[in-house]
Amino acid sequence: MAKLIYYAISSLDGYIEDAYGKFDWAEPDEEVHAFVNDLVRPVGTYLFGRRMYETLVFWERPPDLATQPPFVQDFAEIWQRADKIVFSKTLQTVASAKTRIERDFDPEAVRQLKATAARDLTVGGPELAAQAIEAGLVDEYQLFLVPVVVGGGKPSLQDRNVRVNLELLHERRFHNGTVYLHYRART
Ligand SMILES: NC(=O)c1ccc[n+]([C@@H]2O[C@H](COP(=O)([O-])OP(=O)(O)OC[C@H]3O[C@@H](n4cnc5c(N)ncnc54)[C@H](OP(=O)(O)O)[C@@H]3O)[C@@H](O)[C@H]2O)c1
């Protein structure tokens, strides 16, 4: 059975984007980026909300990729290799290969996907992830806490009145002050 992982880069006060819709403060440096690359390398399928997809589809054809540092090129290759499922009622076409659109989030279909997938899956952004968390489908949380308080914005973990008890599997601190927390949902 493949795992479904919620992965997010968040401010210390728990926001994935600030009140202005910005998340430039979350941009990983080389050390964090290389670590993220290794985390997502084994993932077979990304489940994206439409907004997260629209941000990350940049990686399908990054400009001047050949002149970028190796860790950036590495991430682009990892992104391009994975399958993507985009959840959206409005998106008409996709701008990446290996990508399909789903019009509804059907927990049973995702459960089936986990049961049959050969490799793990991730889910993001927070609006879509909240539905997977609510349905009890998220097995692990991989959170990066960036050393900034932004004071408001979009929570990385939405308020859904769902309680999930967690077991800490790993943690890591980076030179830029970012902390990685890896939890497993207790059943
Ligand atoms: N901190 C970071 O490092 C970082 C990195 C990248 C992005 N971000 C930010 O994170 C944001 C994305 O997170 P988000 O929580 O705002 O959005 P999201 O979960 O990525 O996407 C929300 C959208 O997904 C679709 N959707 C959600 N549930 C659905 C359902 N049950 N059925 C069908 N479609 C469904 C809807 O699209 P439709 O409206 O098309 O129906 C909805 O508007 C980005 O916009 C960006 O600002 C932060």
Short mmCIF file of C-alpha atoms and ligand atoms in Angstrom, two decimals:
data_model
loop_
_atom_site.label_atom_id
_atom_site.label_comp_id
_atom_site.label_asym_id
_atom_site.label_seq_id
_atom_site.Cartn_x
_atom_site.Cartn_y
_atom_site.Cartn_z
CA MET A 1 0.00 0.00 0.00
CA ALA A 2 1.45 3.36 -1.04
CA LYS A 3 1.49 6.23 1.43
CA LEU A 4 -0.16 9.61 0.93
CA ILE A 5 2.09 12.39 2.22
CA TYR A 6 1.17 15.99 2.92
CA TYR A 7 4.19 18.10 2.18
CA ALA A 8 4.31 21.85 2.87
CA ILE A 9 6.70 24.72 3.44
CA SER A 10 5.17 26.93 6.10
CA SER A 11 5.92 30.01 8.19
CA LEU A 12 6.50 29.42 11.91
CA ASP A 13 2.98 30.73 12.58
CA GLY A 14 1.57 28.14 10.20
CA TYR A 15 0.89 29.87 6.90
CA ILE A 16 1.67 28.63 3.40
CA GLU A 17 1.12 32.07 1.90
CA ASP A 18 0.94 35.42 3.68
CA ALA A 19 -2.00 37.85 3.74
CA TYR A 20 -0.81 39.29 0.39
CA GLY A 21 -0.77 35.84 -1.24
CA LYS A 22 3.03 35.87 -1.23
CA PHE A 23 5.36 33.04 -0.26
CA ASP A 24 8.74 34.34 -1.46
CA TRP A 25 9.92 33.96 2.16
CA ALA A 26 9.44 30.18 1.73
CA GLU A 27 11.88 29.80 -1.15
CA PRO A 28 14.33 27.05 -0.17
CA ASP A 29 18.07 27.68 -0.32
CA GLU A 30 20.40 25.08 -1.83
CA GLU A 31 20.68 22.97 1.32
CA VAL A 32 16.90 22.78 1.85
CA HIS A 33 16.23 22.36 -1.86
CA ALA A 34 18.61 19.39 -2.15
CA PHE A 35 16.91 17.79 0.85
CA VAL A 36 13.45 18.38 -0.68
CA ASN A 37 14.66 16.83 -3.94
CA ASP A 38 15.58 13.62 -2.14
CA LEU A 39 12.23 13.57 -0.33
CA VAL A 40 10.13 13.89 -3.46
CA ARG A 41 12.38 11.80 -5.74
CA PRO A 42 10.65 8.48 -4.90
CA VAL A 43 7.12 9.90 -5.19
CA GLY A 44 5.14 8.51 -8.12
CA THR A 45 2.08 10.78 -8.21
CA TYR A 46 1.34 14.30 -7.04
CA LEU A 47 -2.24 15.18 -6.14
CA PHE A 48 -2.61 18.91 -6.63
CA GLY A 49 -5.30 21.43 -5.91
CA ARG A 50 -5.63 23.70 -8.93
CA ARG A 51 -3.88 26.61 -7.22
CA MET A 52 -0.82 24.61 -6.20
CA TYR A 53 -0.67 23.10 -9.68
CA GLU A 54 -0.71 26.55 -11.25
CA THR A 55 2.26 27.54 -9.09
CA LEU A 56 4.31 24.40 -9.66
CA VAL A 57 3.65 23.87 -13.37
CA PHE A 58 6.47 26.38 -13.78
CA TRP A 59 8.75 23.35 -13.38
CA GLU A 60 7.51 21.78 -16.61
CA ARG A 61 9.52 24.26 -18.69
CA PRO A 62 11.69 26.47 -16.48
CA PRO A 63 13.36 29.20 -18.54
CA ASP A 64 17.13 28.88 -19.02
CA LEU A 65 17.16 25.58 -17.14
CA ALA A 66 20.51 24.56 -18.63
CA THR A 67 22.17 27.52 -16.92
CA GLN A 68 20.62 26.81 -13.51
CA PRO A 69 22.53 25.08 -10.69
CA PRO A 70 22.38 21.25 -10.59
CA PHE A 71 19.96 21.12 -7.61
CA VAL A 72 17.46 23.22 -9.59
CA GLN A 73 17.84 21.06 -12.71
CA ASP A 74 17.44 17.99 -10.52
CA PHE A 75 14.13 19.27 -9.10
CA ALA A 76 12.77 20.05 -12.57
CA GLU A 77 13.56 16.50 -13.72
CA ILE A 78 11.93 14.99 -10.64
CA TRP A 79 8.80 17.09 -11.19
CA GLN A 80 8.57 16.21 -14.88
CA ARG A 81 8.97 12.49 -14.22
CA ALA A 82 6.04 12.19 -11.77
CA ASP A 83 2.37 11.69 -12.63
CA LYS A 84 0.08 14.55 -11.66
CA ILE A 85 -3.62 14.64 -10.86
CA VAL A 86 -5.11 18.13 -10.67
CA PHE A 87 -8.38 18.64 -8.81
CA SER A 88 -10.39 21.47 -10.30
CA LYS A 89 -13.89 22.36 -11.40
CA THR A 90 -12.62 25.23 -13.57
CA LEU A 91 -9.38 24.18 -15.26
CA GLN A 92 -9.91 23.45 -18.95
CA THR A 93 -6.49 22.27 -20.04
CA VAL A 94 -3.24 21.29 -18.40
CA ALA A 95 0.18 22.62 -19.33
CA SER A 96 2.22 19.56 -18.35
CA ALA A 97 2.69 15.99 -19.51
CA LYS A 98 1.57 12.98 -17.44
CA THR A 99 -1.27 15.09 -16.00
CA ARG A 100 -5.00 14.54 -15.72
CA ILE A 101 -7.84 16.59 -14.26
CA GLU A 102 -10.36 15.31 -11.71
CA ARG A 103 -13.53 17.35 -11.22
CA ASP A 104 -14.26 16.07 -7.69
CA PHE A 105 -12.25 14.81 -4.77
CA ASP A 106 -13.57 11.28 -4.23
CA PRO A 107 -11.97 9.78 -1.09
CA GLU A 108 -12.77 6.24 -2.25
CA ALA A 109 -10.97 6.78 -5.57
CA VAL A 110 -7.90 8.08 -3.71
CA ARG A 111 -8.06 5.08 -1.37
CA GLN A 112 -8.01 2.83 -4.45
CA LEU A 113 -5.11 4.77 -5.89
CA LYS A 114 -3.13 4.24 -2.68
CA ALA A 115 -3.96 0.54 -2.72
CA THR A 116 -2.74 0.04 -6.28
CA ALA A 117 0.09 2.58 -6.66
CA ALA A 118 3.61 1.22 -6.79
CA ARG A 119 5.08 4.43 -5.37
CA ASP A 120 4.04 6.93 -2.72
CA LEU A 121 1.82 9.93 -3.41
CA THR A 122 1.86 13.52 -2.16
CA VAL A 123 -1.02 15.96 -1.76
CA GLY A 124 -1.00 19.80 -1.78
CA GLY A 125 -1.96 22.68 -1.34
CA PRO A 126 -3.70 23.01 1.96
CA GLU A 127 -7.29 23.29 0.67
CA LEU A 128 -7.06 19.96 -1.15
CA ALA A 129 -4.93 18.39 1.57
CA ALA A 130 -7.54 19.29 4.21
CA GLN A 131 -10.05 17.10 2.42
CA ALA A 132 -7.61 14.19 2.33
CA ILE A 133 -6.81 14.71 6.03
CA GLU A 134 -10.52 14.84 6.88
CA ALA A 135 -11.07 11.58 4.99
CA GLY A 136 -8.28 9.91 6.97
CA LEU A 137 -6.20 9.39 3.83
CA VAL A 138 -2.98 11.20 4.82
CA ASP A 139 -0.41 8.84 6.30
CA GLU A 140 2.51 11.21 6.78
CA TYR A 141 3.23 14.92 7.17
CA GLN A 142 6.46 16.46 5.94
CA LEU A 143 6.51 20.06 7.13
CA PHE A 144 9.24 22.63 6.70
CA LEU A 145 8.98 25.50 9.17
CA VAL A 146 10.66 28.63 7.83
CA PRO A 147 12.01 31.07 10.44
CA VAL A 148 9.51 33.84 9.78
CA VAL A 149 6.24 34.97 11.35
CA VAL A 150 4.00 36.43 8.65
CA GLY A 151 1.04 37.31 10.84
CA GLY A 152 -1.74 35.88 8.72
CA GLY A 153 -2.63 34.33 5.39
CA LYS A 154 -3.56 30.82 4.29
CA PRO A 155 -3.03 28.19 6.98
CA SER A 156 -0.92 25.21 5.99
CA LEU A 157 -3.26 23.06 8.09
CA GLN A 158 -6.87 24.17 7.71
CA ASP A 159 -9.37 24.30 10.52
CA ARG A 160 -11.66 21.35 9.86
CA ASN A 161 -12.42 20.14 13.35
CA VAL A 162 -10.43 17.00 12.72
CA ARG A 163 -7.97 15.66 15.24
CA VAL A 164 -4.97 13.65 14.10
CA ASN A 165 -2.51 12.25 16.61
CA LEU A 166 1.02 12.16 15.26
CA GLU A 167 4.23 10.30 15.87
CA LEU A 168 7.48 12.14 15.11
CA LEU A 169 9.60 10.07 12.73
CA HIS A 170 12.45 12.48 11.88
CA GLU A 171 13.52 16.05 12.34
CA ARG A 172 16.31 18.10 10.83
CA ARG A 173 17.60 21.65 11.19
CA PHE A 174 19.14 23.58 8.33
CA HIS A 175 21.73 26.34 8.39
CA ASN A 176 19.18 28.96 7.27
CA GLY A 177 17.04 28.24 10.35
CA THR A 178 14.44 26.11 8.59
CA VAL A 179 13.32 23.03 10.52
CA TYR A 180 11.97 19.86 8.95
CA LEU A 181 9.39 17.83 10.86
CA HIS A 182 8.29 14.43 9.62
CA TYR A 183 5.29 12.87 11.31
CA ARG A 184 3.26 9.73 10.86
CA ALA A 185 -0.47 9.73 11.58
CA ARG A 186 -1.25 7.34 14.42
CA THR A 187 -4.11 5.02 13.63
N1 LIG B 1 4.74 27.93 0.90
C1 LIG B 1 5.13 27.47 -0.28
O1 LIG B 1 6.26 27.00 -0.45
C2 LIG B 1 4.18 27.49 -1.44
C3 LIG B 1 4.55 26.83 -2.62
C4 LIG B 1 3.68 26.83 -3.68
C5 LIG B 1 2.45 27.46 -3.57
N2 LIG B 1 2.10 28.10 -2.41
C6 LIG B 1 0.79 28.76 -2.25
O2 LIG B 1 -0.17 27.78 -1.95
C7 LIG B 1 -1.35 28.04 -2.74
C8 LIG B 1 -2.13 26.76 -3.01
O3 LIG B 1 -2.83 26.29 -1.88
P1 LIG B 1 -4.42 26.49 -1.69
O4 LIG B 1 -4.81 25.81 -0.41
O5 LIG B 1 -4.72 27.92 -1.88
O6 LIG B 1 -5.07 25.80 -2.93
P2 LIG B 1 -5.06 24.30 -3.53
O7 LIG B 1 -5.52 23.32 -2.52
O8 LIG B 1 -3.77 24.05 -4.21
O9 LIG B 1 -6.13 24.51 -4.71
C9 LIG B 1 -7.46 24.86 -4.42
C10 LIG B 1 -8.27 24.60 -5.66
O10 LIG B 1 -8.29 23.18 -5.93
C11 LIG B 1 -9.54 22.81 -6.47
N3 LIG B 1 -10.24 21.91 -5.56
C12 LIG B 1 -10.14 21.85 -4.21
N4 LIG B 1 -10.96 20.90 -3.72
C13 LIG B 1 -11.61 20.36 -4.79
C14 LIG B 1 -12.61 19.35 -4.93
N5 LIG B 1 -13.12 18.71 -3.87
N6 LIG B 1 -13.04 19.06 -6.18
C15 LIG B 1 -12.53 19.70 -7.27
N7 LIG B 1 -11.59 20.67 -7.18
C16 LIG B 1 -11.14 20.99 -5.96
C17 LIG B 1 -10.33 24.09 -6.66
O11 LIG B 1 -10.00 24.54 -7.95
P3 LIG B 1 -11.12 25.27 -8.90
O12 LIG B 1 -11.30 26.62 -8.28
O13 LIG B 1 -10.45 25.30 -10.24
O14 LIG B 1 -12.34 24.41 -8.86
C18 LIG B 1 -9.73 25.01 -5.60
O15 LIG B 1 -9.90 26.38 -5.88
C19 LIG B 1 -0.81 28.65 -4.02
O16 LIG B 1 -1.77 29.44 -4.67
C20 LIG B 1 0.37 29.48 -3.52
O17 LIG B 1 -0.03 30.79 -3.16
C21 LIG B 1 2.96 28.13 -1.34
#
